[in-house]
């Protein structure tokens, strides 16, 4: 009859498990976060990961364009070049040095900021620029500051400083906890009535504590930083944390591996039956019960789906399982050879473990369902509907105004953003950033394209704009660039035609229409008091565009009521239909798609310089004549790429406000949309606010 472990032994094992988890986590943080050399080397090594290279390229290109705004048209080329150079040893040296600076600011309690800056990264951008525009590379300032992490204040800086402070202050406690846990395990093995059981208990403690600590540290990598709102920055943060905390995770796995070795050794010493035979017995036991068969089938189904949809991850799991099985069998055989001749237990066949009771299974299912529900609720909370606060586009007074009586800041070619990879772009940031910044009018172009390995190929047919018309809109230089890229794509037909937002040729830049429309939907869900107008230069057919709208989830938020007269902002908000969609040419049988120039008139869009845009010609009638109630004020220079210097002059708040008021007097219409290029330059949002506030 085997002797049961004493009560104090069970308490000691539980205490040792808790202390081991705490010790492994703290020691792992100490060796990774508090060691300056290992910390900076991990940051440098993270450059091998794509999200980090993308962030480095984006921030470096942004620093160069901030210094030279006229280079915004080639920002994607600079970005791409920097990403390639970021994999070099020189880039790793730059980030390693910057990492040391960040580490000192983290562990020094007297510093009030934690900033990772890499001034020399601008040199990578200059090298990339020499390929794109050699003459411009010489005009970039010698010293540029590229901020990869800027935490001067806020939640993230506080969390990082506290984490470093806690890790530093608890370094002694981590070693004390480890020593106490080890002492408890030794005592359990030596002082228990049955030392073999004590050895197995110690092995289980090490396995559990190692795996739990590894999971905790791994979750710290996966949890998105709450102070980082940009998706690319979050992905880069995860990649950097994975690199920095990799050694800590491996420490936890190492502790679990030690426990596994002890467990196998204990089995070899105390039982005569091989591990492989035990595994076969366990398999037969599980297969003999219905619950066990269901679990096996669900596990097999999950693995099969992984192999179908995530073959890399599925193969990795299979590889890990095979490796663990092989290591266990070989380790057991090795221990048996080394311990040959030692006394072995010859007891009867091992006890058959009973499967958990139905009550235990039901409780486990409830807990699992609760965890899944919490996870889904947390995910849904990112786009959970917010409550309206009684204001309409920021002002209560605007709620009683019709749409044609309100000024909306707008962007010309809204989708054409250099940050999204567009060449010769009109904006630097995309639609989501524009909406967050206060833009409420979006002028977009739709086209049908096919994605190829080298880019999106524009499908030109009788139902879309002709090649000649696109070339006429873009001008000879941009058209030559587009046609050269078009020839390099090597498209030979086939593929999956979809609606893309492109400016002219999709070869110069394209983004799926569904993705951008979904971004508008997500913004409106979290901003219930905002009204948006979308103007579509329609290369895609009304039916194709309507399909993209439906797929994006935006359809319920589109205005479907009367437009004669136009609705008030308050009415659109109350009905939860806060998007008016206009099409320049065709509306088909889509009831919510309205002919733009029956509802809106516009000013010229082909003026070549800022002086003419702001002069008398900038208020003259163009498409739509002088009858429609809405007025689209085209306040941008007709050039490809649009010069940032001209946009900075036109978009200045006093200048744009004065120009809008002049056009309002001359046209007897409120400028409904103030459409600009380079919306971040100047203050188009402030101009619209001033015009609305003066009503």
mmCIF file with all atom_site columns, C-alpha atoms in Angstrom, residues 401-404 559 562-572 580:
data_model
loop_
_atom_site.group_PDB
_atom_site.id
_atom_site.type_symbol
_atom_site.label_atom_id
_atom_site.label_alt_id
_atom_site.label_comp_id
_atom_site.label_asym_id
_atom_site.label_entity_id
_atom_site.label_seq_id
_atom_site.pdbx_PDB_ins_code
_atom_site.Cartn_x
_atom_site.Cartn_y
_atom_site.Cartn_z
_atom_site.occupancy
_atom_site.B_iso_or_equiv
_atom_site.pdbx_formal_charge
_atom_site.auth_seq_id
_atom_site.auth_comp_id
_atom_site.auth_asym_id
_atom_site.auth_atom_id
_atom_site.pdbx_PDB_model_num
ATOM 1  C CA . UNK A 1 401 ? -28.990 73.322 -40.209 1.00 0.00 ? 401 UNK A CA 1
ATOM 2  C CA . UNK A 1 402 ? -29.495 71.545 -43.509 1.00 0.00 ? 402 UNK A CA 1
ATOM 3  C CA . UNK A 1 403 ? -26.499 69.864 -45.047 1.00 0.00 ? 403 UNK A CA 1
ATOM 4  C CA . UNK A 1 404 ? -26.147 72.654 -47.617 1.00 0.00 ? 404 UNK A CA 1
ATOM 5  C CA . UNK A 1 559 ? -28.852 58.385 -46.005 1.00 0.00 ? 559 UNK A CA 1
ATOM 6  C CA . UNK A 1 562 ? -35.331 62.666 -49.483 1.00 0.00 ? 562 UNK A CA 1
ATOM 7  C CA . UNK A 1 563 ? -32.719 65.096 -50.745 1.00 0.00 ? 563 UNK A CA 1
ATOM 8  C CA . UNK A 1 564 ? -35.122 67.827 -51.858 1.00 0.00 ? 564 UNK A CA 1
ATOM 9  C CA . UNK A 1 565 ? -34.735 69.601 -49.586 1.00 0.00 ? 565 UNK A CA 1
ATOM 10 C CA . UNK A 1 566 ? -31.557 68.209 -48.101 1.00 0.00 ? 566 UNK A CA 1
ATOM 11 C CA . UNK A 1 567 ? -31.912 66.843 -44.560 1.00 0.00 ? 567 UNK A CA 1
ATOM 12 C CA . UNK A 1 568 ? -30.631 68.604 -41.459 1.00 0.00 ? 568 UNK A CA 1
ATOM 13 C CA . UNK A 1 569 ? -27.688 67.157 -39.593 1.00 0.00 ? 569 UNK A CA 1
ATOM 14 C CA . UNK A 1 570 ? -29.945 66.472 -36.612 1.00 0.00 ? 570 UNK A CA 1
ATOM 15 C CA . UNK A 1 571 ? -32.352 64.450 -38.758 1.00 0.00 ? 571 UNK A CA 1
ATOM 16 C CA . UNK A 1 572 ? -29.556 62.351 -40.245 1.00 0.00 ? 572 UNK A CA 1
ATOM 17 C CA . UNK A 1 580 ? -24.660 61.229 -48.034 1.00 0.00 ? 580 UNK A CA 1
#
